[in-house]
Coordinates of N, CA and C in Angstrom, one line a residue:
X1 N 57.4 100.4 88.4 CA 57.8 99.0 88.7 C 57.8 98.2 87.4
X2 N 58.8 97.3 87.3 CA 58.9 96.5 86.1 C 58.0 95.3 86.1
X3 N 58.3 94.4 85.3 CA 57.6 93.1 85.2 C 57.8 92.3 86.5
X4 N 57.0 91.3 86.7 CA 57.1 90.4 87.8 C 58.1 89.3 87.5
X5 N 58.2 88.9 86.3 CA 59.0 87.8 85.9 C 60.0 88.2 84.8
X6 N 61.2 87.9 84.9 CA 62.2 88.2 83.9 C 63.0 86.9 83.6
X7 N 63.3 86.7 82.3 CA 64.1 85.5 81.9 C 65.2 86.1 80.9
X8 N 66.4 85.9 81.3 CA 67.5 86.3 80.4 C 68.5 85.2 80.2
X9 N 69.2 85.2 79.0 CA 70.2 84.2 78.8 C 71.5 84.6 79.6
X10 N 72.1 83.7 80.2 CA 73.4 83.9 80.9 C 74.5 83.0 80.4
X11 N 75.7 83.5 80.4 CA 76.8 82.7 79.9 C 77.5 82.2 81.2
X12 N 77.6 80.9 81.3 CA 78.3 80.2 82.4 C 79.6 79.8 81.8
X13 N 80.7 80.4 82.4 CA 82.0 80.2 81.9 C 82.8 79.3 82.9
X14 N 83.1 78.1 82.5 CA 83.7 77.1 83.3 C 85.3 77.2 83.3
X15 N 85.9 77.3 84.5 CA 87.3 77.4 84.6 C 87.7 76.5 85.8
X16 N 89.0 76.3 86.0 CA 89.5 75.4 87.0 C 89.1 75.9 88.4
X17 N 88.9 77.2 88.6 CA 88.6 77.8 89.9 C 87.1 78.0 90.1
X18 N 86.3 77.6 89.2 CA 84.8 77.8 89.4 C 84.1 78.2 88.1
X19 N 82.9 78.7 88.3 CA 82.1 79.1 87.2 C 81.7 80.6 87.3
X20 N 82.1 81.4 86.4 CA 81.7 82.8 86.4 C 80.4 82.9 85.5
X21 N 79.6 83.8 85.8 CA 78.3 84.0 85.1 C 78.2 85.5 84.7
X22 N 77.9 85.7 83.4 CA 77.6 87.1 83.0 C 76.3 87.1 82.1
X23 N 75.7 88.2 82.0 CA 74.5 88.4 81.3 C 74.7 89.4 80.1
X24 N 74.8 88.9 78.9 CA 75.1 89.8 77.7 C 74.1 91.0 77.7
X25 N 72.9 90.9 78.1 CA 72.0 92.0 78.0 C 72.0 92.9 79.2
X26 N 72.8 92.5 80.2 CA 72.8 93.3 81.5 C 74.3 93.6 81.8
X27 N 74.9 94.5 81.1 CA 76.3 94.8 81.4 C 76.6 95.2 82.9
X28 N 77.6 94.6 83.4 CA 78.0 94.8 84.8 C 77.3 93.8 85.8
X29 N 76.4 93.0 85.2 CA 75.8 92.0 86.1 C 76.6 90.7 86.0
X30 N 77.5 90.5 87.0 CA 78.4 89.4 87.0 C 78.4 88.7 88.3
X31 N 78.6 87.4 88.3 CA 78.7 86.6 89.6 C 79.5 85.4 89.4
X32 N 79.6 84.6 90.4 CA 80.6 83.4 90.4 C 80.0 82.4 91.3
X33 N 80.3 81.1 91.0 CA 79.9 80.0 91.9 C 81.0 78.9 91.8
X34 N 81.1 78.1 92.8 CA 82.0 77.0 92.7 C 81.4 75.7 92.2
X35 N 80.1 75.6 92.0 CA 79.4 74.5 91.5 C 78.3 75.0 90.6
X36 N 77.7 74.1 89.8 CA 76.6 74.5 89.0 C 75.4 75.1 89.8
X37 N 75.1 74.4 90.9 CA 74.0 74.8 91.8 C 74.3 76.2 92.3
X38 N 75.5 76.4 92.9 CA 75.8 77.7 93.5 C 75.8 78.8 92.4
X39 N 76.4 78.5 91.2 CA 76.5 79.5 90.1 C 75.0 79.9 89.7
X40 N 74.1 78.9 89.6 CA 72.8 79.3 89.2 C 72.1 80.1 90.3
X41 N 72.2 79.7 91.6 CA 71.7 80.5 92.7 C 72.2 81.9 92.7
X42 N 73.5 82.0 92.5 CA 74.1 83.4 92.5 C 73.7 84.2 91.3
X43 N 73.5 83.5 90.2 CA 73.1 84.2 88.9 C 71.7 84.8 89.1
X44 N 70.8 84.0 89.7 CA 69.4 84.5 90.0 C 69.4 85.7 90.9
X45 N 70.2 85.6 92.0 CA 70.3 86.7 93.0 C 70.9 88.0 92.3
X46 N 72.0 87.8 91.5 CA 72.7 88.9 90.9 C 71.7 89.6 89.9
X47 N 71.0 88.8 89.1 CA 70.1 89.3 88.1 C 69.0 90.1 88.8
X48 N 68.4 89.5 89.8 CA 67.3 90.2 90.5 C 67.8 91.5 91.1
X49 N 68.9 91.5 91.7 CA 69.5 92.7 92.3 C 69.8 93.8 91.2
X50 N 70.3 93.3 90.1 CA 70.6 94.2 89.0 C 69.4 94.9 88.5
X51 N 68.4 94.0 88.2 CA 67.1 94.5 87.6 C 66.4 95.4 88.6
X52 N 66.4 95.1 89.9 CA 65.8 95.9 90.9 C 66.4 97.3 90.9
X53 N 67.8 97.3 90.9 CA 68.5 98.6 90.8 C 68.1 99.4 89.6
X54 N 67.9 98.7 88.4 CA 67.5 99.4 87.2 C 66.1 100.0 87.4
X55 N 65.2 99.2 88.0 CA 63.8 99.7 88.3 C 63.8 100.9 89.2
X56 N 64.6 100.8 90.3 CA 64.7 101.9 91.2 C 65.2 103.2 90.6
X57 N 66.1 103.0 89.6 CA 66.7 104.2 89.0 C 66.0 104.6 87.7
X58 N 64.8 104.0 87.5 CA 64.0 104.2 86.3 C 64.8 104.1 85.0
X59 N 65.7 103.1 85.0 CA 66.5 102.8 83.8 C 65.7 101.8 82.9
X60 N 65.7 102.1 81.6 CA 64.9 101.2 80.7 C 65.6 99.8 80.7
X61 N 64.8 98.8 81.0 CA 65.2 97.4 81.0 C 65.2 96.8 79.6
X62 N 66.3 96.3 79.1 CA 66.4 95.8 77.8 C 65.6 94.5 77.6
X63 N 65.2 94.3 76.4 CA 64.6 93.0 76.0 C 65.7 91.9 76.0
X64 N 65.4 90.7 76.5 CA 66.4 89.7 76.5 C 66.7 89.2 75.0
X65 N 68.0 88.9 74.8 CA 68.4 88.3 73.6 C 67.9 86.8 73.5
X66 N 67.8 86.3 72.3 CA 67.5 84.9 72.2 C 68.7 84.1 72.6
X67 N 68.5 83.0 73.3 CA 69.7 82.2 73.8 C 70.5 81.7 72.6
X68 N 69.8 81.4 71.5 CA 70.5 80.9 70.3 C 71.4 82.0 69.6
X69 N 71.2 83.3 70.0 CA 72.0 84.3 69.4 C 73.3 84.6 70.2
X70 N 73.4 84.1 71.4 CA 74.5 84.4 72.3 C 75.7 83.5 71.9
X71 N 76.8 84.1 71.6 CA 78.0 83.4 71.1 C 78.8 83.0 72.3
X72 N 79.3 81.7 72.3 CA 80.1 81.2 73.4 C 81.4 80.6 72.9
X73 N 82.3 80.3 73.8 CA 83.5 79.6 73.6 C 83.3 78.2 74.1
X74 N 84.4 77.4 73.8 CA 84.2 75.9 74.1 C 84.0 75.6 75.6
X75 N 84.5 76.5 76.5 CA 84.3 76.3 77.9 C 83.1 77.0 78.5
X76 N 82.2 77.5 77.6 CA 81.0 78.2 78.1 C 79.7 77.6 77.6
X77 N 78.7 77.8 78.4 CA 77.3 77.3 78.0 C 76.4 78.5 78.3
X78 N 75.3 78.5 77.5 CA 74.3 79.5 77.7 C 73.1 78.8 78.4
X79 N 72.6 79.4 79.5 CA 71.4 78.9 80.2 C 70.5 80.1 80.4
X80 N 69.2 79.8 80.4 CA 68.2 80.8 80.7 C 68.1 80.9 82.2
X81 N 68.1 82.1 82.7 CA 67.9 82.3 84.2 C 66.6 83.1 84.4
X82 N 65.8 82.6 85.3 CA 64.5 83.2 85.5 C 64.5 83.8 87.0
X83 N 63.9 85.0 87.1 CA 63.7 85.5 88.5 C 62.2 86.0 88.6
X84 N 61.7 85.7 89.7 CA 60.3 86.2 90.1 C 60.6 87.3 91.1
X85 N 60.2 88.5 90.7 CA 60.6 89.7 91.4 C 59.9 90.1 92.6
X86 N 58.6 89.8 92.8 CA 57.8 90.3 94.0 C 58.5 89.9 95.3
X87 N 58.9 88.7 95.5 CA 59.5 88.4 96.8 C 60.8 89.1 97.0
X88 N 61.6 89.3 96.0 CA 62.8 90.0 96.1 C 62.6 91.5 96.3
X89 N 61.6 92.1 95.7 CA 61.3 93.5 95.9 C 60.9 93.7 97.4
X90 N 60.0 92.8 97.8 CA 59.5 92.9 99.2 C 60.7 92.8 100.2
X91 N 61.6 91.8 100.0 CA 62.7 91.6 100.9 C 63.6 92.8 100.9
X92 N 63.9 93.3 99.7 CA 64.8 94.5 99.6 C 64.2 95.7 100.2
X93 N 62.9 95.9 99.9 CA 62.2 97.1 100.4 C 62.1 97.1 101.9
X94 N 61.8 96.0 102.4 CA 61.6 95.9 103.9 C 62.8 95.7 104.7
X95 N 64.0 95.6 104.1 CA 65.2 95.3 104.9 C 65.8 96.6 105.4

């Protein structure tokens, strides 16, 4: 089992149709929201699911990049996303 708490930088990409979110340290972990609140909620859920899958597959979980090292474009912002894994693991395991 991995750590209980993970914090990774995410790139929030603002477009006319909504906000897409990607994690530079977690390739393939992508999500989308129509508002800041929804994008952040979806980012936490996507990150937790992605990390849980990595734990289950015994894949090495990378160290997070520094937020200041993540390069962005003018329509993008970097925000730190935090997940607390125990409730997510319990919900996934028991479902």
